Short mmCIF file of C-alpha atoms in Angstrom, two decimals:
data_model
loop_
_atom_site.label_atom_id
_atom_site.label_comp_id
_atom_site.label_asym_id
_atom_site.label_seq_id
_atom_site.Cartn_x
_atom_site.Cartn_y
_atom_site.Cartn_z
CA MET A 1 82.12 212.33 232.76
CA ARG A 2 81.91 213.77 229.87
CA VAL A 3 80.13 211.00 227.22
CA ALA A 4 79.70 210.76 223.59
CA VAL A 5 76.21 209.49 222.87
CA VAL A 6 76.76 208.53 218.62
CA ALA A 7 73.63 207.36 216.58
CA GLY A 8 71.89 207.85 213.13
CA PRO A 9 69.12 209.04 211.40
CA ASP A 10 65.85 206.28 212.21
CA PRO A 11 63.71 207.70 215.25
CA GLY A 12 64.14 203.86 216.72
CA HIS A 13 67.80 204.49 217.18
CA ALA A 14 68.02 208.10 217.30
CA PHE A 15 65.16 208.83 220.36
CA PRO A 16 66.81 205.92 222.84
CA ALA A 17 70.27 208.14 221.88
CA ILE A 18 68.22 210.75 223.28
CA ALA A 19 66.75 209.42 226.19
CA LEU A 20 70.19 208.12 227.42
CA SER A 21 71.66 211.65 226.83
CA LEU A 22 69.49 213.21 229.01
CA LEU A 23 69.78 210.45 231.02
CA PHE A 24 73.59 211.49 231.71
CA ARG A 25 72.77 214.97 232.13
CA ARG A 26 70.21 214.13 234.87
CA ALA A 27 72.52 212.22 236.46
CA GLY A 28 75.45 215.16 236.80
CA ASP A 29 77.54 214.03 233.56
CA ASP A 30 78.49 216.39 230.52
CA PRO A 31 76.84 214.84 227.50
CA VAL A 32 77.17 215.51 224.12
CA LEU A 33 74.89 214.16 220.86
CA PHE A 34 75.70 212.91 217.69
CA THR A 35 73.24 211.96 215.37
CA GLY A 36 70.92 212.75 212.24
CA SER A 37 70.10 216.35 211.63
CA ARG A 38 66.23 215.81 210.98
CA TRP A 39 66.81 215.43 215.45
CA VAL A 40 69.88 218.12 216.04
CA SER A 41 67.04 221.30 217.32
CA ASP A 42 64.39 218.84 218.94
CA ALA A 43 67.48 217.80 220.87
CA ARG A 44 68.65 220.90 221.83
CA ALA A 45 65.10 222.21 222.84
CA ALA A 46 65.33 219.71 225.55
CA GLY A 47 68.32 220.33 226.50
CA LEU A 48 71.20 218.84 225.11
CA ARG A 49 74.04 219.91 223.05
CA ALA A 50 73.81 217.78 219.96
CA PHE A 51 75.03 218.20 216.54
CA PRO A 52 74.85 216.74 213.10
CA LEU A 53 76.45 213.14 212.63
CA GLY A 54 78.73 213.98 210.01
CA GLY A 55 79.17 210.60 207.00
CA LEU A 56 75.83 209.16 207.10
CA ALA A 57 75.16 210.29 203.67
CA PRO A 58 75.76 207.36 200.51
CA ARG A 59 78.84 208.10 199.17
CA PRO A 60 78.99 206.71 195.43
CA GLU A 61 81.08 204.05 195.64
CA ASP A 62 78.42 202.51 197.93
CA ASP A 63 76.12 199.70 197.41
CA ASP A 64 73.22 199.82 199.58
CA LEU A 65 72.23 196.73 198.80
CA ASP A 66 74.56 195.38 200.40
CA ALA A 67 73.91 195.40 204.08
CA GLY A 68 77.12 194.45 205.76
CA GLN A 69 79.09 196.84 203.19
CA ARG A 70 76.66 199.80 204.11
CA ILE A 71 77.21 199.40 207.84
CA HIS A 72 81.08 198.66 208.35
CA SER A 73 82.73 200.35 205.29
CA ARG A 74 80.67 203.74 205.58
CA ALA A 75 80.99 203.01 209.65
CA ALA A 76 84.87 203.73 208.97
CA PHE A 77 83.72 207.07 206.94
CA VAL A 78 81.63 207.72 209.64
CA SER A 79 84.80 207.54 212.31
CA THR A 80 86.67 209.59 210.48
CA GLU A 81 84.18 212.28 210.17
CA LEU A 82 83.58 212.02 213.52
CA LEU A 83 87.19 211.24 215.44
CA PRO A 84 87.65 215.83 214.79
CA ASP A 85 84.67 216.34 216.47
CA LEU A 86 85.46 214.18 219.16
CA GLU A 87 88.80 215.34 219.96
CA ARG A 88 87.59 218.88 220.28
CA ALA A 89 85.28 217.58 222.96
CA ASN A 90 87.45 215.73 224.57
CA VAL A 91 85.62 213.15 225.62
CA ASP A 92 86.36 210.38 228.33
CA LEU A 93 83.51 207.77 227.43
CA VAL A 94 81.55 207.08 223.52
CA VAL A 95 78.45 205.16 223.76
CA SER A 96 77.46 204.23 219.76
CA ASP A 97 74.34 202.73 218.50
CA ILE A 98 74.23 199.45 217.25
CA LEU A 99 74.16 200.30 213.63
CA THR A 100 76.45 203.39 213.60
CA ALA A 101 79.41 201.66 214.29
CA GLY A 102 81.67 204.55 213.37
CA GLY A 103 81.15 205.96 216.93
CA GLY A 104 82.57 202.76 218.58
CA MET A 105 85.50 202.60 215.40
CA ALA A 106 86.08 206.80 216.29
CA ALA A 107 87.00 205.65 220.04
CA GLU A 108 89.43 202.61 219.25
CA ARG A 109 91.21 205.66 217.36
CA LEU A 110 91.41 207.95 220.03
CA GLY A 111 92.03 205.36 222.53
CA ILE A 112 89.24 205.66 224.81
CA SER A 113 86.15 203.60 226.00
CA TRP A 114 83.14 202.88 223.86
CA VAL A 115 79.98 200.93 224.81
CA GLU A 116 77.16 199.72 222.26
CA LEU A 117 73.63 200.59 222.68
CA SER A 118 71.62 198.07 220.99
CA PRO A 119 67.92 199.92 221.41
CA HIS A 120 66.32 196.19 221.31
CA PRO A 121 67.16 192.73 222.19
CA LEU A 122 70.31 191.44 222.08
CA TYR A 123 70.58 189.76 218.20
CA SER A 124 74.15 188.44 218.38
CA PRO A 125 74.63 184.73 217.42
CA SER A 126 74.02 182.39 220.12
CA LYS A 127 74.61 178.42 220.15
CA GLY A 128 70.92 177.91 222.22
CA LEU A 129 69.25 179.81 220.14
CA PRO A 130 67.41 179.36 216.04
CA PRO A 131 69.38 182.43 213.69
CA ILE A 132 67.49 185.92 215.06
CA GLY A 133 65.12 187.22 212.52
CA SER A 134 63.22 183.51 212.64
CA GLY A 135 61.18 184.23 215.06
CA LEU A 136 61.72 180.63 215.99
CA ALA A 137 61.86 179.64 219.67
CA PRO A 138 64.38 177.82 220.84
CA GLY A 139 64.26 173.95 219.75
CA VAL A 140 62.49 171.13 221.70
CA GLY A 141 64.02 167.84 221.98
CA LEU A 142 66.68 166.47 219.62
CA ARG A 143 64.55 167.12 216.26
CA GLY A 144 64.40 171.21 217.28
CA MET A 145 68.61 170.87 218.59
CA LEU A 146 68.92 169.83 214.70
CA ARG A 147 66.72 172.20 213.81
CA ASP A 148 68.23 175.11 214.94
CA THR A 149 71.89 173.53 214.69
CA VAL A 150 71.43 173.55 210.84
CA MET A 151 69.88 176.98 210.65
CA ARG A 152 72.99 178.32 212.25
CA ALA A 153 75.03 176.65 209.69
CA LEU A 154 72.93 178.13 206.88
CA THR A 155 73.53 182.10 208.32
CA ALA A 156 76.89 181.66 209.01
CA ARG A 157 78.52 182.38 205.90
CA SER A 158 76.73 185.54 206.41
CA ILE A 159 77.89 186.16 209.95
CA ALA A 160 81.70 185.24 208.92
CA GLN A 161 81.55 187.54 205.23
CA GLY A 162 79.76 190.41 207.61
CA ARG A 163 83.19 190.35 210.23
CA SER A 164 85.22 190.53 207.09
CA GLN A 165 83.77 193.23 205.32
CA ARG A 166 84.21 194.94 209.37
CA ALA A 167 87.32 193.30 209.28
CA VAL A 168 88.73 195.05 205.86
CA ALA A 169 86.57 198.57 206.63
CA ARG A 170 89.00 198.58 210.34
CA THR A 171 92.30 198.50 208.74
CA GLY A 172 91.67 201.02 205.83
CA ILE A 173 91.63 203.48 209.10
CA GLY A 174 94.21 202.03 210.75
CA LEU A 175 92.60 200.08 213.42
CA PRO A 176 93.76 195.97 213.70
CA GLY A 177 91.02 193.68 211.68
CA PRO A 178 89.96 191.93 214.77
CA ASP A 179 87.26 193.83 216.24
CA PRO A 180 87.78 193.55 219.73
CA GLY A 181 84.36 195.21 220.67
CA PRO A 182 82.51 197.14 223.27
CA ALA A 183 83.28 197.28 226.84
CA ALA A 184 79.92 196.75 227.46
CA ARG A 185 76.60 196.80 225.79
CA LEU A 186 73.84 198.26 226.83
CA ILE A 187 70.67 196.40 226.12
CA ALA A 188 67.87 198.80 226.34
CA THR A 189 64.78 196.48 226.25
CA ILE A 190 62.52 194.62 228.83
CA PRO A 191 62.86 191.28 230.17
CA ALA A 192 60.01 189.79 228.10
CA LEU A 193 60.86 190.31 225.11
CA GLU A 194 64.46 188.92 226.09
CA VAL A 195 65.54 185.57 225.21
CA GLU A 196 67.48 183.37 227.38
CA ARG A 197 70.25 181.74 225.85
CA PRO A 198 73.47 179.75 227.57
CA ASP A 199 76.33 182.21 226.54
CA TRP A 200 75.31 185.40 227.44
CA PRO A 201 78.20 187.79 227.17
CA LYS A 202 79.30 188.35 230.46
CA ASN A 203 79.38 192.16 229.48
CA ALA A 204 75.81 192.82 228.24
CA HIS A 205 73.44 194.97 230.62
CA VAL A 206 69.47 194.65 229.89
CA VAL A 207 68.37 198.83 230.79
CA GLY A 208 65.26 198.70 229.53
CA PRO A 209 63.81 200.79 227.06
CA LEU A 210 65.25 204.48 226.00
CA LEU A 211 62.37 206.31 225.62
CA TRP A 212 61.83 209.75 224.81
CA GLU A 213 58.51 212.02 223.46
CA PRO A 214 59.33 213.84 220.40
CA THR A 215 57.06 216.32 221.31
CA GLU A 216 54.88 217.80 224.54
CA ALA A 217 51.48 218.16 222.32
CA LEU A 218 48.52 215.78 223.37
CA LEU A 219 46.49 214.34 220.94
CA ASP A 220 42.53 214.87 221.76
CA VAL A 221 40.88 211.32 222.32
CA PRO A 222 37.18 211.06 220.20
CA ASP A 223 34.71 210.57 222.90
CA GLY A 224 33.04 208.43 224.60
CA ASP A 225 33.47 205.05 226.55
CA ALA A 226 34.21 202.44 223.26
CA PRO A 227 37.70 200.38 223.97
CA LEU A 228 40.45 202.84 222.62
CA VAL A 229 42.96 201.57 220.34
CA VAL A 230 45.79 203.11 219.38
CA VAL A 231 47.40 202.49 215.48
CA ALA A 232 50.90 203.25 215.02
CA PRO A 233 52.20 202.99 211.57
CA SER A 234 55.95 201.98 211.92
CA THR A 235 58.66 204.77 211.09
CA ALA A 236 61.11 202.08 209.69
CA PHE A 237 61.21 202.23 206.16
CA THR A 238 60.97 198.39 205.95
CA GLY A 239 57.75 198.52 207.50
CA ALA A 240 54.07 197.27 206.54
CA GLU A 241 53.10 199.85 204.23
CA GLY A 242 48.88 200.85 203.73
CA MET A 243 48.55 199.56 208.00
CA LEU A 244 46.63 203.18 209.58
CA GLU A 245 44.71 203.27 206.07
CA MET A 246 43.37 199.45 206.60
CA ALA A 247 43.27 199.61 210.19
CA LEU A 248 40.11 202.52 209.76
CA LYS A 249 39.08 200.50 207.04
CA GLY A 250 39.06 197.63 209.20
CA LEU A 251 37.58 199.05 212.27
CA ASP A 252 34.79 201.26 210.87
CA GLY A 253 31.44 200.01 212.25
CA SER A 254 33.03 198.06 214.89
CA GLY A 255 32.12 200.58 218.20
CA VAL A 256 35.96 201.00 219.00
CA ARG A 257 37.55 204.53 219.35
CA VAL A 258 41.29 204.97 216.84
CA VAL A 259 43.94 207.42 217.74
CA ALA A 260 46.90 207.19 214.98
CA SER A 261 50.37 208.41 216.16
CA VAL A 262 51.80 209.44 213.37
CA LEU A 263 55.09 211.21 213.05
CA ASP A 264 54.55 212.48 209.71
CA GLY A 265 50.57 214.22 208.65
CA GLY A 266 48.31 211.61 208.54
CA PRO A 267 44.52 211.21 206.62
CA GLU A 268 42.71 214.15 206.15
CA VAL A 269 39.41 213.18 206.29
CA LEU A 270 38.71 211.07 209.58
CA PRO A 271 35.35 210.23 210.51
CA GLU A 272 34.27 211.59 214.32
CA TRP A 273 35.60 207.82 215.80
CA ALA A 274 38.97 208.89 215.19
CA ASN A 275 41.52 211.18 215.29
CA ALA A 276 45.69 211.28 213.89
CA GLY A 277 48.53 213.23 214.14
CA LEU A 278 51.90 214.24 216.57
CA GLY A 279 51.40 213.49 220.14
CA ARG A 280 52.92 212.29 223.28
CA GLN A 281 52.51 208.25 222.94
CA ASP A 282 52.95 208.21 226.83
CA ASP A 283 49.66 209.95 226.90
CA LEU A 284 47.68 208.10 224.95
CA LEU A 285 48.97 204.67 225.91
CA ARG A 286 47.78 205.24 229.84
CA ARG A 287 44.34 205.13 228.07
CA ALA A 288 44.71 203.03 225.56
CA ASP A 289 43.01 199.32 225.56
CA LEU A 290 45.33 197.97 222.73
CA VAL A 291 47.66 199.28 220.39
CA VAL A 292 48.03 198.80 216.72
CA CYS A 293 51.94 198.65 215.62
CA GLY A 294 54.64 196.96 212.94
CA GLY A 295 56.39 195.55 215.88
CA GLY A 296 59.06 197.79 215.89
CA HIS A 297 60.90 197.36 219.58
CA GLY A 298 60.08 201.32 220.31
CA MET A 299 56.35 200.88 220.31
CA LEU A 300 56.20 197.41 220.55
CA ALA A 301 58.09 198.27 224.54
CA LYS A 302 56.28 201.43 225.31
CA ALA A 303 53.08 199.35 225.24
CA LEU A 304 54.09 196.61 227.37
CA ILE A 305 55.30 198.80 229.98
CA HIS A 306 52.14 200.01 230.27
CA GLY A 307 50.35 196.72 229.95
CA VAL A 308 48.80 197.41 227.17
CA PRO A 309 48.06 194.49 224.62
CA VAL A 310 49.05 194.24 220.74
CA VAL A 311 47.95 193.36 217.15
CA THR A 312 50.91 193.64 215.32
CA VAL A 313 51.42 194.34 211.71
CA PRO A 314 55.46 192.96 210.98
CA GLY A 315 56.92 194.16 208.29
CA GLY A 316 61.17 193.77 207.89
CA GLY A 317 63.89 193.92 209.33
CA ASP A 318 63.45 193.42 212.83
CA GLN A 319 59.68 193.71 213.04
CA TRP A 320 58.66 189.62 213.03
CA GLU A 321 61.34 188.60 214.99
CA LEU A 322 59.83 190.66 218.14
CA ALA A 323 56.43 190.12 217.11
CA ASN A 324 56.48 186.59 217.82
CA ARG A 325 58.13 187.02 220.67
CA ALA A 326 55.64 189.23 221.92
CA ALA A 327 53.27 186.42 220.91
CA ARG A 328 54.88 183.52 222.71
CA GLN A 329 54.92 186.09 226.00
CA GLY A 330 51.41 185.83 225.62
CA SER A 331 50.78 189.52 225.28
CA ALA A 332 50.25 190.09 220.83
CA VAL A 333 48.48 189.02 218.08
CA ILE A 334 50.31 188.50 214.55
CA VAL A 335 49.30 189.47 211.37
CA ARG A 336 49.95 188.02 208.19
CA PRO A 337 49.26 189.23 205.49
CA ALA A 338 47.22 192.35 206.63
CA THR A 339 44.24 192.90 205.37
CA ALA A 340 41.37 195.85 207.00
CA ALA A 341 39.09 192.46 207.41
CA SER A 342 42.38 190.74 209.40
CA ILE A 343 43.42 193.97 211.29
CA ALA A 344 39.36 194.03 212.63
CA ASP A 345 39.65 190.56 213.57
CA ALA A 346 42.61 190.59 214.99
CA VAL A 347 41.44 193.70 217.05
CA THR A 348 38.14 191.68 218.22
CA VAL A 349 40.33 188.88 219.79
CA VAL A 350 42.22 190.52 221.56
CA LEU A 351 40.25 192.79 223.02
CA SER A 352 37.64 190.13 224.00
CA ASP A 353 40.01 187.66 225.31
CA PRO A 354 41.16 188.62 228.83
CA ARG A 355 44.50 186.68 228.67
CA TYR A 356 46.43 189.39 226.54
CA ALA A 357 45.97 192.24 228.58
CA GLN A 358 46.64 190.15 231.63
CA ALA A 359 49.99 188.62 230.03
CA ALA A 360 50.83 192.36 229.10
CA ALA A 361 50.35 193.22 232.24
CA ARG A 362 52.38 190.31 233.60
CA ALA A 363 55.65 192.14 231.14
CA ALA A 364 54.51 195.65 232.79
CA ALA A 365 55.07 194.28 236.05
CA ASP A 366 58.51 192.95 235.67
CA ALA A 367 60.05 195.85 233.49
CA HIS A 368 61.71 197.58 236.84
CA ARG A 369 63.91 194.36 236.55
CA VAL A 370 66.84 196.24 234.45
CA GLU A 371 70.35 198.04 235.86
CA ASP A 372 70.75 201.50 235.30
CA PRO A 373 72.94 202.21 231.58
CA VAL A 374 74.48 205.50 233.48
CA SER A 375 75.53 203.41 236.12
CA VAL A 376 76.91 200.86 233.80
CA CYS A 377 79.20 203.67 231.87
CA HIS A 378 80.30 204.72 235.20
CA GLU A 379 81.69 201.40 235.48
CA VAL A 380 83.16 201.07 232.17
CA LEU A 381 85.40 204.29 232.76
CA ALA A 382 86.45 203.30 236.41
CA ARG A 383 87.80 200.02 235.49
CA HIS A 384 89.66 201.65 232.14
CA ALA A 385 92.16 204.03 233.07
CA PRO A 386 92.04 207.27 230.68
CA ARG A 387 93.87 208.38 228.03
CA ALA A 388 97.36 209.51 228.71
CA GLY A 389 97.55 213.79 228.69
CA ARG A 390 94.14 213.58 230.25
#
């Protein structure tokens, strides 16, 4: 199968796209990756055919304060930039990240099937859930159901506006206004972070986290046998600021060791009980007793599949939703507002109560109960005839 994988430059979306491309290659398929230019050389070093995805830079007419306009209008432009690349690659299938809808639009314009990649739980609205992002569990009883109904009504206007913006963007590039959606959805999370809903889409498949390490380097762990706390500041622009500095200040004198996993440098001066830098997170998590992170899906899922409990310091975006799901599952404590003292207190609570580690172990035990994303894509291709002339 010749497959194009399309994702933007954010690590939380580019890394899963790279991981999926590597799975395709190991299965004997022929993947080609289009992503942010920052990650192209790394993907090539991993053995992939990779190219910069055009159309990502803001245009003068773009309004980045309007999320719907940013996603849909720019997606149409990305599809136009990507179209000749896909034609040259002569692909059979496109897998497009949920925030990089231009990949799906380009596939439609070529008349080939496409699959949506969600590197997090399913965030589609549901008639059985409160709005995604609220962090709330489904309401219980009459009052709970009424609460959820009212909240869904309050968000319905924004959802309808997004659909209208998508339709305008689609017609502007010659596609029908109504969006038929992807042939399948890859939900790249673990069962512990997903929630039951009465209207689960038939074409949505939980396939487990798609994890890729951007380095082969290993970080040194401070000497000793004190509990090891891995601190991973958010890579998203909506992440809480200053988390690492607050954690180091709050944990000073607490008797723990700290390793901070960072993409772009770290503090120049560190105490002897701490280290920071870019290193393989899977290596650190095999030795960690606790993770402090922003609650972004990538690090949260990594921690839980290693059975490591979490202190979350959520910022914006979906971090509040995910932090609350992990807390309800029992493996996490949420810190908000974040201070040096509140982070240190949460670390003490989690390390002193074995129930958090036990819940994380349960999440890890269920993590394998997922489908194979490559098989899902093969099934999609088998169900759809190739385009004319192929």
